[in-house]
Coordinates of C-alpha atoms (C1' of nucleotides) and ligand atoms in Angstrom, one line a residue:
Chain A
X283 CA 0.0 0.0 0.0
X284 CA 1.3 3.6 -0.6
X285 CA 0.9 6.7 1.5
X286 CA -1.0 9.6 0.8
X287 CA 1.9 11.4 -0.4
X288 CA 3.2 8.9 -2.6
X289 CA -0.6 8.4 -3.8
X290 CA -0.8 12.3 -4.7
X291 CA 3.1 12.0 -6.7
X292 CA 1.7 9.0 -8.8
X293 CA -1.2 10.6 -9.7
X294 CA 0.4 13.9 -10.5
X295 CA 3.0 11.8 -12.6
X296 CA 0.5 10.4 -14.5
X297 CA -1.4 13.4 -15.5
X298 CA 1.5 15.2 -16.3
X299 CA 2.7 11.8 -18.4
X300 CA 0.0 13.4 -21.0
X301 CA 2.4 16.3 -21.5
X302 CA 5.7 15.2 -21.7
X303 CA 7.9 12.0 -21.8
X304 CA 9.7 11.6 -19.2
X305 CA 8.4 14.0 -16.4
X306 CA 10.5 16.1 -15.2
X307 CA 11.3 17.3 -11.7
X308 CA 10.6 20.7 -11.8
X309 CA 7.1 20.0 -13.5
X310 CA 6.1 17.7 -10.6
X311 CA 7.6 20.0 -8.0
X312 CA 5.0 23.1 -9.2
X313 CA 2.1 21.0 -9.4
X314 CA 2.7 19.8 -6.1
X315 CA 3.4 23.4 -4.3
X316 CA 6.9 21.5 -2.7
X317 CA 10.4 21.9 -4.0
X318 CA 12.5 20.0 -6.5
X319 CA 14.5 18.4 -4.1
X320 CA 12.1 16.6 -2.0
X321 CA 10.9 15.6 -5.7
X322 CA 14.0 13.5 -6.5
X323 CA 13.8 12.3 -2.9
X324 CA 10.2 11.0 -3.2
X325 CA 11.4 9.9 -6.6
X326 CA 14.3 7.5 -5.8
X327 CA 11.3 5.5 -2.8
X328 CA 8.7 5.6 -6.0
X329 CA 11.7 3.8 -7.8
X330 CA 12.9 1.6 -5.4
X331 CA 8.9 0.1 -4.8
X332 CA 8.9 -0.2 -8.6
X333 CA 6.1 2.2 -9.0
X334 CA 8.1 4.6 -11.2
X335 CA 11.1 4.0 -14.0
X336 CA 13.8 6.9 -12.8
X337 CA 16.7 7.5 -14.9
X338 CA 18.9 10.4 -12.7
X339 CA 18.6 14.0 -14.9
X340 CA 15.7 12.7 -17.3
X341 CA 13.3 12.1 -15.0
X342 CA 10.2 9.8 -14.8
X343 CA 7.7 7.6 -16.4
X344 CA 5.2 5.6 -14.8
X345 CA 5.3 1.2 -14.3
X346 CA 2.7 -0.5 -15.8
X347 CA 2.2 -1.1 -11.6
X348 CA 2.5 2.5 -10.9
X349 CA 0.1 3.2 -13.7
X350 CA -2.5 1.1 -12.3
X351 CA -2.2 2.4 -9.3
X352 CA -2.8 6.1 -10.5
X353 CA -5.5 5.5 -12.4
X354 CA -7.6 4.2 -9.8
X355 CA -6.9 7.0 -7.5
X356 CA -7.8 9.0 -10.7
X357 CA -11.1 6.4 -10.9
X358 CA -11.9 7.6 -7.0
X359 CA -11.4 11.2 -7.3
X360 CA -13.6 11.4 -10.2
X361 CA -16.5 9.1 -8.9
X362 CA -16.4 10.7 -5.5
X363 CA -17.0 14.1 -7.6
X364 CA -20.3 12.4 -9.5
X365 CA -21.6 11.6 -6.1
X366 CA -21.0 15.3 -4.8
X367 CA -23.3 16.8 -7.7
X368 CA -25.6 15.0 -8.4
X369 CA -26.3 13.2 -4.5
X370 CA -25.2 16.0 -2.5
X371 CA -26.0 19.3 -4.9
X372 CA -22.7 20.6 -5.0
X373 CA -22.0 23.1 -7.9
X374 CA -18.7 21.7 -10.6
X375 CA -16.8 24.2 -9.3
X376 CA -16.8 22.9 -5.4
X377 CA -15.8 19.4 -5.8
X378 CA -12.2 19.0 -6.7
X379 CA -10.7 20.1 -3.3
X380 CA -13.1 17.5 -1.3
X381 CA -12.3 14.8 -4.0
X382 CA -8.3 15.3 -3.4
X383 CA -9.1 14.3 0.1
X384 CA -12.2 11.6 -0.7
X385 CA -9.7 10.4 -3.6
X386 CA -7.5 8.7 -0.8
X387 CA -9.9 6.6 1.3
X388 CA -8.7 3.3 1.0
X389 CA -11.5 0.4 0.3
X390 CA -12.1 -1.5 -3.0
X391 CA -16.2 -2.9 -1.5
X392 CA -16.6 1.3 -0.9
X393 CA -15.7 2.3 -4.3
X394 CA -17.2 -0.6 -6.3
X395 CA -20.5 0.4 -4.2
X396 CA -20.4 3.5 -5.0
X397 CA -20.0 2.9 -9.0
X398 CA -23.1 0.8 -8.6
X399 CA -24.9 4.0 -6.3
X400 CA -24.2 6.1 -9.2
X401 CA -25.4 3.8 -11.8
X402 CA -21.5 3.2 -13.4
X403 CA -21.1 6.9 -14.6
X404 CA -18.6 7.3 -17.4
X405 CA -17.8 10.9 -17.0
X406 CA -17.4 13.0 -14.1
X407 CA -18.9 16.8 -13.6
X408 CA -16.0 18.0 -15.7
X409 CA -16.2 15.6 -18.4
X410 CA -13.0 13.7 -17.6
X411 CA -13.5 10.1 -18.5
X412 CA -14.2 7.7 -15.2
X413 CA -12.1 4.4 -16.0
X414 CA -13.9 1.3 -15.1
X415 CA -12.1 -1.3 -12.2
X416 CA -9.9 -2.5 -14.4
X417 CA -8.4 1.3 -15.4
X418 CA -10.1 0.8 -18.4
X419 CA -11.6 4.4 -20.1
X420 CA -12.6 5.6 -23.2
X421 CA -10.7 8.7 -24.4
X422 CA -13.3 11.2 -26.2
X423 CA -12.6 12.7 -29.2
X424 CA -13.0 16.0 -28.2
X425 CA -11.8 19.7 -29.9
X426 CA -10.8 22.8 -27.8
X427 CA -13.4 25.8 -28.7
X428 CA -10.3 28.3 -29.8
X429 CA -9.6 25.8 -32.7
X430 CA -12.9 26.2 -34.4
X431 CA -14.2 28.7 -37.0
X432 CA -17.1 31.2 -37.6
X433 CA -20.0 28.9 -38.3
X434 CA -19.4 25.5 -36.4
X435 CA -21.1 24.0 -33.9
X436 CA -21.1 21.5 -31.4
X437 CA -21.9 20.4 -27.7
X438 CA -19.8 21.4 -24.6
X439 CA -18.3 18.4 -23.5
X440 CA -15.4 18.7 -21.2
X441 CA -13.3 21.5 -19.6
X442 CA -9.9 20.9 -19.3
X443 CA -9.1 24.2 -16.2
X444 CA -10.9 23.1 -13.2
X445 CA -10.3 25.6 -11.4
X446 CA -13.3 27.5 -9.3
X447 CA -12.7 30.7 -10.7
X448 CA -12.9 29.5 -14.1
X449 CA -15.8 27.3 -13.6
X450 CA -17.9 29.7 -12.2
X451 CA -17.5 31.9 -14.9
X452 CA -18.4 29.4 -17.4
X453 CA -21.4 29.4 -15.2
X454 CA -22.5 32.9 -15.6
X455 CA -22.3 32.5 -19.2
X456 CA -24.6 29.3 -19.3
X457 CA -21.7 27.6 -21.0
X458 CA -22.0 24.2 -19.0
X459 CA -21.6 20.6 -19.9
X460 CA -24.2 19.5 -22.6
X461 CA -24.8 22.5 -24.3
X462 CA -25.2 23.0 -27.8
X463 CA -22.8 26.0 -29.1
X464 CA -22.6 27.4 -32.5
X465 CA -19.3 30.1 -33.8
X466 CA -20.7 33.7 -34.7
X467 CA -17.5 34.9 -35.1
X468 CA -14.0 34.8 -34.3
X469 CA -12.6 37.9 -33.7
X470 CA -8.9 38.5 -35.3
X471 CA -7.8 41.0 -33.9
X472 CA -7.4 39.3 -30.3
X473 CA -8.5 35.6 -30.9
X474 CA -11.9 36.4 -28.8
X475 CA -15.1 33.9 -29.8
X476 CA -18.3 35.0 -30.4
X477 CA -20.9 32.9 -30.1
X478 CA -24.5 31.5 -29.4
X479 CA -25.9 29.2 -26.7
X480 CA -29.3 28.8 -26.5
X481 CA -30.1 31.9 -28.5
X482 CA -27.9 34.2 -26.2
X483 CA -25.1 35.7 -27.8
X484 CA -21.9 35.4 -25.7
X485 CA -18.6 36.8 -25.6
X486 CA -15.8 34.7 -24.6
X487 CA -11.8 35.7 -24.5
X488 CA -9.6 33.1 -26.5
X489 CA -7.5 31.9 -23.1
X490 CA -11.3 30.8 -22.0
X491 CA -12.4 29.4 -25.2
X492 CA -8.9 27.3 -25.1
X493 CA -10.2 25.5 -22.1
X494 CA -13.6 24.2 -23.5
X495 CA -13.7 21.0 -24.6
X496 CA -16.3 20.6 -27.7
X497 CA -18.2 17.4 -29.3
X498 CA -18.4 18.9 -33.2
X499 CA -21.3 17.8 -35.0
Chain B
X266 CA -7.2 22.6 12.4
X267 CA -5.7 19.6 13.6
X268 CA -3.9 16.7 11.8
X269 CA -5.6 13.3 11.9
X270 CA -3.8 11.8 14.5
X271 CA -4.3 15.1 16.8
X272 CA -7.9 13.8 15.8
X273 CA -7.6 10.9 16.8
X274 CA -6.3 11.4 19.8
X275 CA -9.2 13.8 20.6
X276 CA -11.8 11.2 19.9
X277 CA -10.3 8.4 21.9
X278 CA -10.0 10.3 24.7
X279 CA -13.7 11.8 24.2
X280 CA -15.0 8.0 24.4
X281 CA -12.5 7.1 27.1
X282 CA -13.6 9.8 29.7
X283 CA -16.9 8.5 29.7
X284 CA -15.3 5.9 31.9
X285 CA -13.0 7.4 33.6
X286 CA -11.8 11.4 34.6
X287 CA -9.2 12.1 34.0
X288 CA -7.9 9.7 31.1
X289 CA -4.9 8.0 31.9
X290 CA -2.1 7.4 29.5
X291 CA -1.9 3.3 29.2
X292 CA -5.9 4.3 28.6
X293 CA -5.2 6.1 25.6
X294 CA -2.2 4.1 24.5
X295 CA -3.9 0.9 24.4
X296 CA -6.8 2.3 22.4
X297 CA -4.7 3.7 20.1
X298 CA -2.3 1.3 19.1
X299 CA 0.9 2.5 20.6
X300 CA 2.9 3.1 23.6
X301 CA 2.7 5.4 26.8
X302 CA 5.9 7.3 25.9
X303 CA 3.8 8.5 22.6
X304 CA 0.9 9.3 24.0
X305 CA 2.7 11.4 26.9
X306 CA 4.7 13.3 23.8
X307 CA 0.9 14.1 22.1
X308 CA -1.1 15.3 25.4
X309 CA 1.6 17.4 25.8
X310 CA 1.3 19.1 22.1
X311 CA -2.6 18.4 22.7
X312 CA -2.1 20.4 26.0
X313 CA -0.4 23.4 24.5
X314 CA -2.8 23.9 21.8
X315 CA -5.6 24.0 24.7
X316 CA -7.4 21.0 23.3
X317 CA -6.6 18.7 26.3
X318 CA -6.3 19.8 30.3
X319 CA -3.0 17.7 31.6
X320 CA -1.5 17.3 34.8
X321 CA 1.5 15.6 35.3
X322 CA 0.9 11.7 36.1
X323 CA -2.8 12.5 37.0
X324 CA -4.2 12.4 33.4
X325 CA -5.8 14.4 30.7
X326 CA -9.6 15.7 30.0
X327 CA -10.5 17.5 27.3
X328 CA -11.1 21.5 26.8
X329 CA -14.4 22.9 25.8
X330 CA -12.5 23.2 22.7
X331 CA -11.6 19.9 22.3
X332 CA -14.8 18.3 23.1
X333 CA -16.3 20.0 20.8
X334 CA -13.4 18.8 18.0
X335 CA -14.0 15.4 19.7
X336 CA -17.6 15.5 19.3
X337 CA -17.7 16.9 15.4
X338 CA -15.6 13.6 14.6
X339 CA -18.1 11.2 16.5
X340 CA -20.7 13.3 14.1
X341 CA -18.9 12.6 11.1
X342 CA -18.2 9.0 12.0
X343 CA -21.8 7.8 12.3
X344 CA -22.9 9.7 9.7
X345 CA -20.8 8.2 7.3
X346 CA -22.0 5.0 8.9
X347 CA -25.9 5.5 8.1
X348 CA -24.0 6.3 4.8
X349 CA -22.5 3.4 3.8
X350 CA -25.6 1.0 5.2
X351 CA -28.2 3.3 4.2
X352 CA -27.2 3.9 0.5
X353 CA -23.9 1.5 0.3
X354 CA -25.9 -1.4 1.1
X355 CA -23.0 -2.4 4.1
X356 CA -23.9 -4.5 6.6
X357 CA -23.5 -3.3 10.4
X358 CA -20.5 -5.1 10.7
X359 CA -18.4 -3.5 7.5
X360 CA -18.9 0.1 8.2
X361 CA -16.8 1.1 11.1
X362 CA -13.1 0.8 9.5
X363 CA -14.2 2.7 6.3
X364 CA -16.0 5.4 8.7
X365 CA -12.4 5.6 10.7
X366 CA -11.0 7.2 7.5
X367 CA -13.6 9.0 6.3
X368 CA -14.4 10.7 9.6
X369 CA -11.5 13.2 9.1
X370 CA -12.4 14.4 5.6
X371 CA -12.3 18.3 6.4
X372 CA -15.4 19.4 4.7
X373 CA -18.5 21.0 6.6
X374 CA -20.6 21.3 3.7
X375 CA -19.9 18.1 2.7
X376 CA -21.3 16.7 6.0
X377 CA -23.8 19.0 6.5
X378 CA -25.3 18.0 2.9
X379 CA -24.5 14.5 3.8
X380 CA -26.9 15.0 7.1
X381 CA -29.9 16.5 4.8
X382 CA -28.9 13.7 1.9
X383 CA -30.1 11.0 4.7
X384 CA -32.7 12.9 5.8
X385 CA -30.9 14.1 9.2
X386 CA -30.4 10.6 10.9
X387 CA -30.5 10.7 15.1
X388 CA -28.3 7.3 15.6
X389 CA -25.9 5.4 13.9
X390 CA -26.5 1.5 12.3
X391 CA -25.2 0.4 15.9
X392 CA -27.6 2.4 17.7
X393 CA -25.4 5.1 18.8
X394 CA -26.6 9.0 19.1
X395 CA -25.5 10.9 16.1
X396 CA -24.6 14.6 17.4
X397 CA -26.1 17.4 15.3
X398 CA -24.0 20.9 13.9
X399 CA -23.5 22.1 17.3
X400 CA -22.8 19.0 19.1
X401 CA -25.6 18.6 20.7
X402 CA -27.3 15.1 21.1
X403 CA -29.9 12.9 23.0
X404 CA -28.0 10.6 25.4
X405 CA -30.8 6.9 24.8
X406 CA -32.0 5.3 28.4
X407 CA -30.2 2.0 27.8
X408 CA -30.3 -1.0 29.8
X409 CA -27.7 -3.7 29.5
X410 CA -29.4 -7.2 28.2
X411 CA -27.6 -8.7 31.1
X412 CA -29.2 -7.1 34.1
X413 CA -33.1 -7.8 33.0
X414 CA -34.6 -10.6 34.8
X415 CA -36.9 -13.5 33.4
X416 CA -39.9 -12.1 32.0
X417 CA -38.6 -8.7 31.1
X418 CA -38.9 -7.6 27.6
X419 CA -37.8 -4.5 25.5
X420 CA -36.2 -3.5 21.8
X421 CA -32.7 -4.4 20.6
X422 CA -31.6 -0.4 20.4
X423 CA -28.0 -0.6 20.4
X424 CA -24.3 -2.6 21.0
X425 CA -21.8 -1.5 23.1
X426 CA -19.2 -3.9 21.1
X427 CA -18.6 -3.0 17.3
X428 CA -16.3 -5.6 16.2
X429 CA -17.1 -7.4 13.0
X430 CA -17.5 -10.9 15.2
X431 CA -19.4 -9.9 17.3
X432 CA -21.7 -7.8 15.0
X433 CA -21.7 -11.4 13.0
X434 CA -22.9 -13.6 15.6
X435 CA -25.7 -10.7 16.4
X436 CA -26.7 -11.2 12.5
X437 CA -27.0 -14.9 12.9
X438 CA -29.2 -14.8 15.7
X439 CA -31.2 -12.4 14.7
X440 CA -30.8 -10.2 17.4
X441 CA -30.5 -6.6 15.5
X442 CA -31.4 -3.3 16.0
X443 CA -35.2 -2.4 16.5
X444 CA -36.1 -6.3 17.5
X445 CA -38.2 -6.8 20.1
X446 CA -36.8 -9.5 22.8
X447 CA -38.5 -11.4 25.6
X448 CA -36.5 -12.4 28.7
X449 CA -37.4 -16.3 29.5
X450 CA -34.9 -17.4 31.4
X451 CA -31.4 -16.0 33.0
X452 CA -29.3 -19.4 33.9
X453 CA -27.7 -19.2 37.2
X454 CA -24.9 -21.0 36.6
X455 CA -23.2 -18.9 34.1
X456 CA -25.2 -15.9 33.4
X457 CA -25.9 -17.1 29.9
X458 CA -29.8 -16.0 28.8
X459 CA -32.7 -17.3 27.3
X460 CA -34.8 -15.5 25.0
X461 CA -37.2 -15.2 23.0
X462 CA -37.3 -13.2 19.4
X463 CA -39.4 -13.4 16.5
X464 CA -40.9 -16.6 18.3
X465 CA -38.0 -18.1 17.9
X466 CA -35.7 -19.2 21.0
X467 CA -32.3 -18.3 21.9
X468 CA -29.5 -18.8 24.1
X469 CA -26.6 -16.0 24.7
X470 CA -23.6 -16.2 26.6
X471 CA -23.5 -13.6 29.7
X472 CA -20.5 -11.8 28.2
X473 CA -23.0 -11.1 24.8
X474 CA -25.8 -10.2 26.4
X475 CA -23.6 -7.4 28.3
X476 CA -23.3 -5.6 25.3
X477 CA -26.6 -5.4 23.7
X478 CA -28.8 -2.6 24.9
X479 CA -32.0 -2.6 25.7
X480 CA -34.8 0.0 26.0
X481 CA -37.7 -1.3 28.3
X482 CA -41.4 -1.5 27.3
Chain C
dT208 C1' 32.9 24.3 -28.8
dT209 C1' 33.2 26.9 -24.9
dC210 C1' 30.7 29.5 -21.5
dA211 C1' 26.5 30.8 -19.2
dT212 C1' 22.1 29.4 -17.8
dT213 C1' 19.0 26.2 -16.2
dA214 C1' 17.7 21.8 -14.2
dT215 C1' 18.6 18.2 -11.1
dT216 C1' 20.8 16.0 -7.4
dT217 C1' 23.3 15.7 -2.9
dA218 C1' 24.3 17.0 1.8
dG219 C1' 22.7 18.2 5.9
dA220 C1' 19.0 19.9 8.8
dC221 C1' 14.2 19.9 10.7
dA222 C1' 9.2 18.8 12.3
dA223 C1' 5.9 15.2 13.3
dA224 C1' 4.9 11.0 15.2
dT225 C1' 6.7 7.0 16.8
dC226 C1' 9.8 3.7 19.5
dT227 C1' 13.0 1.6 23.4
dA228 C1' 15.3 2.0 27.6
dA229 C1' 15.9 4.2 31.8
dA230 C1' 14.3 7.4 35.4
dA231 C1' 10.8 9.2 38.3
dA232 C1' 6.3 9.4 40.5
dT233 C1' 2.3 7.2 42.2
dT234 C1' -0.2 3.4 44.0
dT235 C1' -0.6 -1.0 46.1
dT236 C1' 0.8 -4.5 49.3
dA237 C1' 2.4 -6.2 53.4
Chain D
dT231 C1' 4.8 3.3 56.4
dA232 C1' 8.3 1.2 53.8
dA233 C1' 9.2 -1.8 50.0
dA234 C1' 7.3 -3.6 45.7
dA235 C1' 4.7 -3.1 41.7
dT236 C1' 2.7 -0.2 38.4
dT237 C1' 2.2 3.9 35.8
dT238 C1' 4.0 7.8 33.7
dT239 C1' 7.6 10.7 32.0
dT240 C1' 12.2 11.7 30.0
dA241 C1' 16.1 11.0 27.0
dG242 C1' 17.7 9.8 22.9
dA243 C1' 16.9 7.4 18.4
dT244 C1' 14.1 6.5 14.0
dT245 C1' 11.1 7.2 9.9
dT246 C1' 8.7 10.1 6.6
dG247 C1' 8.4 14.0 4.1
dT248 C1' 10.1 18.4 3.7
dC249 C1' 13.5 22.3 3.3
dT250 C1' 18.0 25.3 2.1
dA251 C1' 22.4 25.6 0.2
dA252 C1' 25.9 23.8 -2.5
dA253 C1' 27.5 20.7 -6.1
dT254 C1' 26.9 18.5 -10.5
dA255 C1' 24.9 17.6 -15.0
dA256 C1' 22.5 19.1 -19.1
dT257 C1' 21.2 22.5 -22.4
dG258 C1' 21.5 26.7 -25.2
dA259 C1' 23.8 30.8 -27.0
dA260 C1' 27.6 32.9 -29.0
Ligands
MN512 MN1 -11.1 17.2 -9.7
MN513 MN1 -13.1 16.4 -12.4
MN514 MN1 -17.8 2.9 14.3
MN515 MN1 -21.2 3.2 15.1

DNA sequence: TTCATTATTTAGACAAATCTAAAAATTTTA
DNA sequence: TAAAATTTTTAGATTTGTCTAAATAATGAA
């Protein structure tokens, strides 16, 4: 069994693993608010219990063990967020911080129940993919909102900044998960979007529009 | 805030002082899995946060403060229990472990929702009072099973043993919460006792019936 | 390709929670 | 009430995860 901390560097390993091969130090260090030398410390016990490959200045990449091992902590955070909206009423943007706690609790009859409670939900509030037991998980095929043109439309299906901040925004504007979208316009001069969501007319910058996640159809 | 051993701490000692004032160290030690000189080192850091009242080889009790920490943890822990058997589908026996971890999630609007999401529960699946926001809770009129005579008869309405064996053999003989129990015959010899529930007859051994509680009709 | 910059690792220290062994205080027994 | 037994505390060490400062390796610019 791992600790909590060595729970929270695998999972940060693997979600950074989407961004570059090897991670490096300095990447883990920042997402983890600690400093690159406890990194490599942390490092060298992930390497020693075979949970991480570690070669000394490149950095790290995942075991198929250590993989695992993520992505069910990855599988817990993200049921443990279904169950806070749509059991308990909490809004998208209050989940993550109880999750990173709730993510942690260790019992394989809890988390199976909970699947079942939920009725085996295959995306969580944010539209991150939940993998099944077996770390299984369908990858969707989505598009980011800055990359489309005057004229397209599609459906809101992911977001991929969860911070509150931003998520409440998106709030305001009615841009949520599930809507239908369609491009006005595109504005050149500063990469702004213009665009209509349930016949409202919206204006959203381009570092927003980066982060939503569309469904074209 | 505290860290979740200081919680821990504070709970056992909650429990432990309904037995005895002040809470001695080997107490608190034995409960807790570890050894006097520990628990010495922790009332002291308890002490000078002003959780815990210690003097010197006499014992601890806890601070208004610290009862009040004590008592929010008891709150979370049964709650999570109703939880897990109310929705979960756990049996009495399976909850308390989980209920150990998940009683120091740091989250008051998760466990307030959690209250409202089970529609504001007043005891636990073992029978237990289930403190409300401000701590404040109905102590039950209990009677142990072991001091009613022949002929006495009440309700099953809590245990004053929660291990898994024990809430096992209860299962098995039908004896659970909310039955209704007939006295027939306490056996002089060892203490064991007689009884009758659901028409059906039963024998318990002395040291069982000790720690089921009763509430007369 | 050499020097400067950046990234990473090592060395040594620290806080939290624990332990063992020994000392000190309290309680029990005789 | 004095000795024996028990309980509690102290002293010093250990483990986990972190830090700062210094050393070393890798990378990038001239
Ligand atoms: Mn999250
Ligand atoms: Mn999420
Ligand atoms: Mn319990
Ligand atoms: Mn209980």
């Amino acid at each position: 069994m791992q600790s909590y901390t060595e729970e929270n560097y695998l999972k940060i390993i693997y979600h950074l693993s989407e961004i570059s091969h090897p991670v490096q130090t300095n990447a883990i260090a920042e997402r983890i608010h600690t400093k690159a030398a406890s990194v490599t410390d942390m490092i060298k016990k992930l390497s020693e219990k075979e949970l991480v490959n570690y070669v000394k200045y490149q950095g790290v990449t995942l075991t198929e063990k250590g993989k695992l091992t993520a992505i069910n902590i990855v599988r817990k955070h993200r049921l443990w967020e279904v169950f806070l909206v749509d059991k308990l009423n909490f809004k998208w943007d209050e989940v993550h911080d109880v999750a990173e706690e709730l993510e942690h609790i260790q019992s394989n009859l809890l988390i199976e129940r909970l699947d079942e409670f939920l009725h085996f939900p295959s995306v969580d509030p944010h539209g991150d993919p939940i993998p099944d037991k077996h770390g299984n998980f369908v990858e969707l095929a989505f598009v980011k909102l800055s990359k489309l043109n005057s004229g397209d439309n599609g459906t809101i299906t992911g977001v991929s900044e969860h911070s509150s901040s931003f998520l409440k925004h998106l709030e305001k504007l009615g841009l949520t998960l599930g809507k239908r979208i369609e491009i006005i316009e595109v504005l050149e001069f500063d990469g702004s979007v213009e665009l209509l969501v349930e016949q409202q007319k919206t204006n959203i910058s381009r570092e927003v529009a980066k982060h939503i996640l569309i469904t074209k159809n």
